[in-house]
Tab-separated table of C-alpha atoms and ligand atoms in Angstrom:
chain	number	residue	atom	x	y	z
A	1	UNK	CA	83.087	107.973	182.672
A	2	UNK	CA	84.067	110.528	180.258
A	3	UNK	CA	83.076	113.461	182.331
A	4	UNK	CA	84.748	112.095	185.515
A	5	UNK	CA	88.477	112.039	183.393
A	6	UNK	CA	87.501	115.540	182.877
A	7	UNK	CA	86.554	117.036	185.922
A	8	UNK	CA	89.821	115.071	187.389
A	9	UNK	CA	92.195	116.294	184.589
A	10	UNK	CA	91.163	119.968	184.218
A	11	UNK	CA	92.017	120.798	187.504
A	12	UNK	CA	95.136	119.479	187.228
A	13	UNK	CA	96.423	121.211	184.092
A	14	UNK	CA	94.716	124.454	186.145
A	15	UNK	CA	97.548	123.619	188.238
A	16	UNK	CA	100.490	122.930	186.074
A	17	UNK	CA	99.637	126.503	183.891
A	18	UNK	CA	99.757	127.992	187.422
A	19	UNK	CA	103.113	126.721	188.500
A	20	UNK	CA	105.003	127.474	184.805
A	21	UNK	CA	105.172	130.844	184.156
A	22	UNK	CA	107.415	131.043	181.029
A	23	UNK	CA	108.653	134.301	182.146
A	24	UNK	CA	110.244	133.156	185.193
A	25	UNK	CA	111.958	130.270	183.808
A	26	UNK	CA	115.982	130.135	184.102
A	27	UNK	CA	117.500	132.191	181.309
A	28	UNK	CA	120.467	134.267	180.261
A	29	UNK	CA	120.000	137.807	180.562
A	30	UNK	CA	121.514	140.402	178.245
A	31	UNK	CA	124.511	141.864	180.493
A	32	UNK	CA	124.047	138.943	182.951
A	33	UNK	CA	126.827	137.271	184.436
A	34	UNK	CA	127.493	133.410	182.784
A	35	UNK	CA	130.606	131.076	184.261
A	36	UNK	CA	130.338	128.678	181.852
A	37	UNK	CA	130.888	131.967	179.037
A	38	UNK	CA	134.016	132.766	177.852
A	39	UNK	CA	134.896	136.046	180.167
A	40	UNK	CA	132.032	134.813	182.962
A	41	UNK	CA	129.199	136.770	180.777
A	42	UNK	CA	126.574	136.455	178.441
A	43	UNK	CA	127.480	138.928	176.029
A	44	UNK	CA	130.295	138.256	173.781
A	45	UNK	CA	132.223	140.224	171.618
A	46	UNK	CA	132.095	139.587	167.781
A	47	UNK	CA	134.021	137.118	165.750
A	48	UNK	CA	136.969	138.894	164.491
A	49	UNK	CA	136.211	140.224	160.814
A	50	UNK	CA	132.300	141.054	161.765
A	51	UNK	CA	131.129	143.582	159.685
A	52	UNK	CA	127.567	145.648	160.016
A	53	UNK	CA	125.625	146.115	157.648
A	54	UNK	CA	125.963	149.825	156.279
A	55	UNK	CA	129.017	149.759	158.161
A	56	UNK	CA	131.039	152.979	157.223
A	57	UNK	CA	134.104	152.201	156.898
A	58	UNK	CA	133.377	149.401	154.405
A	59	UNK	CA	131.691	152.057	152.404
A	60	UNK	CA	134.319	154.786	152.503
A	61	UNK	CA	136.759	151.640	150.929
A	62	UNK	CA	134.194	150.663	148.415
A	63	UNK	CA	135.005	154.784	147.387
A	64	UNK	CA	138.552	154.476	147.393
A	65	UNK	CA	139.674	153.299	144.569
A	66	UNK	CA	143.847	151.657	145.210
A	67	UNK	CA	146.296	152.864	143.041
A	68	UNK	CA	146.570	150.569	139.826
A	69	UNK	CA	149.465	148.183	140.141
A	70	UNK	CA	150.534	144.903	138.336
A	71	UNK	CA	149.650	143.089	142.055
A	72	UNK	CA	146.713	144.545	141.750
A	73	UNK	CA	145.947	143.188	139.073
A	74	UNK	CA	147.085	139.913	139.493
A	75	UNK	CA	144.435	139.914	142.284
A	76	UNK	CA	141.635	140.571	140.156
A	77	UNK	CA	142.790	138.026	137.463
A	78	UNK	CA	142.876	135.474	140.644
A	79	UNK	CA	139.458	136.655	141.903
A	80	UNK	CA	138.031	136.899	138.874
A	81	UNK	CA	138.698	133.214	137.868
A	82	UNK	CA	137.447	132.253	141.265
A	83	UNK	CA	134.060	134.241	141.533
A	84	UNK	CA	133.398	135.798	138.062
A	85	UNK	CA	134.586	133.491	135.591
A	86	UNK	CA	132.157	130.381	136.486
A	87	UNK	CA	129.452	132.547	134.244
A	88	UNK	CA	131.386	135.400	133.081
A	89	UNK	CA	134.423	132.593	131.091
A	90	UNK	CA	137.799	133.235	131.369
A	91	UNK	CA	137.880	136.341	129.155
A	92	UNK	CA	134.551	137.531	129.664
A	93	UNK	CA	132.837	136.776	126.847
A	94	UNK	CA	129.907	135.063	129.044
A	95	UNK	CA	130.187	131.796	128.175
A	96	UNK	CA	131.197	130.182	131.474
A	97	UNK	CA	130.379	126.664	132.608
A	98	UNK	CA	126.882	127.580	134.558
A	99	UNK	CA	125.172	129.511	131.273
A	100	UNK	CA	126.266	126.619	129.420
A	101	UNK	CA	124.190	124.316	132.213
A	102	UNK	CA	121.486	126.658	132.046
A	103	UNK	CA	121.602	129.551	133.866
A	104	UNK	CA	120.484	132.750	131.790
A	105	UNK	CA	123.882	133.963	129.551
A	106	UNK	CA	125.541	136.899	131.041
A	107	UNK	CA	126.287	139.568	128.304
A	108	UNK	CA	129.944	140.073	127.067
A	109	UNK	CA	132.036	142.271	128.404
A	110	UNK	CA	133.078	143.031	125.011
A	111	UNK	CA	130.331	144.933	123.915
A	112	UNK	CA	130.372	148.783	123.337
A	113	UNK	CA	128.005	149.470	125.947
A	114	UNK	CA	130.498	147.686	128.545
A	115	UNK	CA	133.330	148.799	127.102
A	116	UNK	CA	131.782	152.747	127.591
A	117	UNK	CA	130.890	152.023	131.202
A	118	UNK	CA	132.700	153.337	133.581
A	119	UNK	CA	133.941	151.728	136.356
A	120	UNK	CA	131.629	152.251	138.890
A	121	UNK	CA	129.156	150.622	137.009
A	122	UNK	CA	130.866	147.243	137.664
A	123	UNK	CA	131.482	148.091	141.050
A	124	UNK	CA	127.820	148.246	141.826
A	125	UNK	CA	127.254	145.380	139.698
A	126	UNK	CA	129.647	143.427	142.053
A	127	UNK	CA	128.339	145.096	145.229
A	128	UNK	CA	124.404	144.801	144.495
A	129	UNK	CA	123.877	142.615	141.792
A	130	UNK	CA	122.360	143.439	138.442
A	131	UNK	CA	119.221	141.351	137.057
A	132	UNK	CA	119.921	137.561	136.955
A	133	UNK	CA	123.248	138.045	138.833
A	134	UNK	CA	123.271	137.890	142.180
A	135	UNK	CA	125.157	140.490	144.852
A	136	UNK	CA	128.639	139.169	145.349
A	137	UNK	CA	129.567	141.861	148.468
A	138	UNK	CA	129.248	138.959	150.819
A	139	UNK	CA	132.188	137.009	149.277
A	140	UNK	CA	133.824	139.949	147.640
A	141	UNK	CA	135.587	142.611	149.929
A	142	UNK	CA	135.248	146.254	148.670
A	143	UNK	CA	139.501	146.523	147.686
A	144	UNK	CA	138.972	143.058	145.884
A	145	UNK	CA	135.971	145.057	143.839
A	146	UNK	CA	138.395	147.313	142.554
A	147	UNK	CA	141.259	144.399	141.598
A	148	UNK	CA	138.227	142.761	139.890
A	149	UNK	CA	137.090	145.717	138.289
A	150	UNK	CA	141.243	146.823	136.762
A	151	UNK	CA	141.732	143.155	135.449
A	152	UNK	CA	137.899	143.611	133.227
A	153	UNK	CA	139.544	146.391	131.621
A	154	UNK	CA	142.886	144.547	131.358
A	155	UNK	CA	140.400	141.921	129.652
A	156	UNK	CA	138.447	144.363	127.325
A	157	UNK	CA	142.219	145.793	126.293
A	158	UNK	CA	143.135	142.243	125.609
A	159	UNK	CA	140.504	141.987	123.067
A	160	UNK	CA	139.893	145.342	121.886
A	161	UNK	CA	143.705	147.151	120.997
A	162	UNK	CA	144.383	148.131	117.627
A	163	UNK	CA	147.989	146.345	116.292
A	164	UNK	CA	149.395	149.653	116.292
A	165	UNK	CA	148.491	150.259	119.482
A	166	UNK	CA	150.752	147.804	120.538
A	167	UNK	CA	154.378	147.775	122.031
A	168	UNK	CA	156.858	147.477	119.078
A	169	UNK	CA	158.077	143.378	120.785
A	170	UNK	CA	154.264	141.956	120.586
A	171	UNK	CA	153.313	143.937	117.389
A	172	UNK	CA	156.445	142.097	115.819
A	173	UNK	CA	155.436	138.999	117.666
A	174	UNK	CA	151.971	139.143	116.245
A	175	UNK	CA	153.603	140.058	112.639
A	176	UNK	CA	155.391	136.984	112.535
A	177	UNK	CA	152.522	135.222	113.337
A	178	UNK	CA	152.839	134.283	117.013
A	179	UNK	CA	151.036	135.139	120.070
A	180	UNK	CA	151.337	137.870	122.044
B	1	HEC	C1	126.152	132.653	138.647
B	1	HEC	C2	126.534	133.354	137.445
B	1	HEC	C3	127.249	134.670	137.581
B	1	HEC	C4	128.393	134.937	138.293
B	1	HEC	C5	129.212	133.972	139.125
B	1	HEC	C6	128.703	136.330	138.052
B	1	HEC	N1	127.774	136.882	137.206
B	1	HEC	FE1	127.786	138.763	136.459
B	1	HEC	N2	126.092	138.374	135.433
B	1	HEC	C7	125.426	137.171	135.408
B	1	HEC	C8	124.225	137.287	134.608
B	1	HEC	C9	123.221	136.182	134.303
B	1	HEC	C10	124.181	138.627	134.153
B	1	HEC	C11	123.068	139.267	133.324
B	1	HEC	C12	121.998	139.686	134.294
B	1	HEC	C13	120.772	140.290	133.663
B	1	HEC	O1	120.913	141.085	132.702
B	1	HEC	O2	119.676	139.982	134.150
B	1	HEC	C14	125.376	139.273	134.684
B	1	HEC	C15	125.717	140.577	134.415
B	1	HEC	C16	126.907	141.153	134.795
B	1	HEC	C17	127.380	142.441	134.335
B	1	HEC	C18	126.703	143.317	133.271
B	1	HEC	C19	125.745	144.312	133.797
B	1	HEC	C20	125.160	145.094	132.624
B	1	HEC	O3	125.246	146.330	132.668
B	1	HEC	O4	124.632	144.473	131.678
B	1	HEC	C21	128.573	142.687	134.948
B	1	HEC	C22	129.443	143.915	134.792
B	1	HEC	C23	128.869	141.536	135.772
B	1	HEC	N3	127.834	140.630	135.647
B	1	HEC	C24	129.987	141.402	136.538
B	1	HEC	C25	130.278	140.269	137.295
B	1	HEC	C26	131.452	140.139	138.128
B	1	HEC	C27	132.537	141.178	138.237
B	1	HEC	C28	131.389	138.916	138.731
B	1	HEC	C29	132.334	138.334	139.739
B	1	HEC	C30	132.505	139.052	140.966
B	1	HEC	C31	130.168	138.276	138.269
B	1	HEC	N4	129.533	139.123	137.404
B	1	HEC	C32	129.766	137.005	138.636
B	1	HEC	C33	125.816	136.014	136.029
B	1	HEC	C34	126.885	135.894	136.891
């Protein structure tokens, strides 16, 4: 019985492999013409914003660095908050929420060897990620680097200035014991 069902059955799948070629199948073709497309054709242009990868002109910004202005900074404070302080904390001593939930402690920013890097250095951090951390060039655009990059320095200043250093209104300020 068994051998009848096969000699019946292989013929017809024979058959069916004959009649399906994969290749000849209905499909799109690169270039080809498509009415139910937006502009009657497969190929469509990119969503606006697309960026290659490598893409030059993404690079040549990541060079430039903007001139250094208080809306700049006010950028990287707001940026910062958003995608740096989570680990980094506020001020950047590395004691953000996720190192306190486990994730490995960043290092402070307030540390000689930070404080003596120059700016590039956090630049690539941001751009390609340094150890533990993660690249943040995906959610970071290159002039938003730079705003990041001004308002760590604002924050190393902000805990690293000698009171004499100090504009004669905060130094008094500080004198008579208030904040800055
Ligand atoms: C998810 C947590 C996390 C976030 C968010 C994060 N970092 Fe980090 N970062 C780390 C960790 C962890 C390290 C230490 C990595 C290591 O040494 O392996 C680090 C290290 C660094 C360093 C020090 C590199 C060195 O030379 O030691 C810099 C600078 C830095 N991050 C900048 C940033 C900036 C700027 C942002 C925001 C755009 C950011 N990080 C966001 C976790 C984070």
């Amino acid at each position: 019985m068994r051998e009848r069902v096969l000699c019946l059955l292989v013929p017809l799948l024979l058959a069916g492999c004959d009649d399906y070629h994969m290749i000849d199948q209905q499909k799109m073709e690169d270039d080809g013409a498509a009415s139910a497309l937006p502009r009657g054709q497969t190929d469509q242009p990119p969503v606006a914003g697309t960026v290659a990868r490598g893409d030059s002109l993404r690079e040549q910004q990541s060079n430039q660095r903007p001139p250094m202005t208080s809306a700049l900074l006010e950028r990287g404070h707001e940026r910062f908050d958003i995608y740096c302080s989570p680990c980094h904390g506020h001020v950047g001593d590395g004691q953000g929420m996720i190192p306190q939930r486990g994730f490995p402690h960043p290092p402070s920013f307030h540390q000689d060897r930070l404080r003596q890097a120059p700016d590039s250095h956090f630049l690539d951090v941001i751009t390609s990620g340094y150890g533990a951390m993660y690249s943040y060039a995906a959610r970071v655009q290159p002039s938003d680097r730079w705003a990041i990059v001004a308002y760590i320095r604002a924050l190393q200043l902000s805990q690293n200035t000698r009171l004499a250093e100090l504009p004669a209104d905060l130094k008094q300020r500080l004198e008579a014991g208030g904040s800055p």
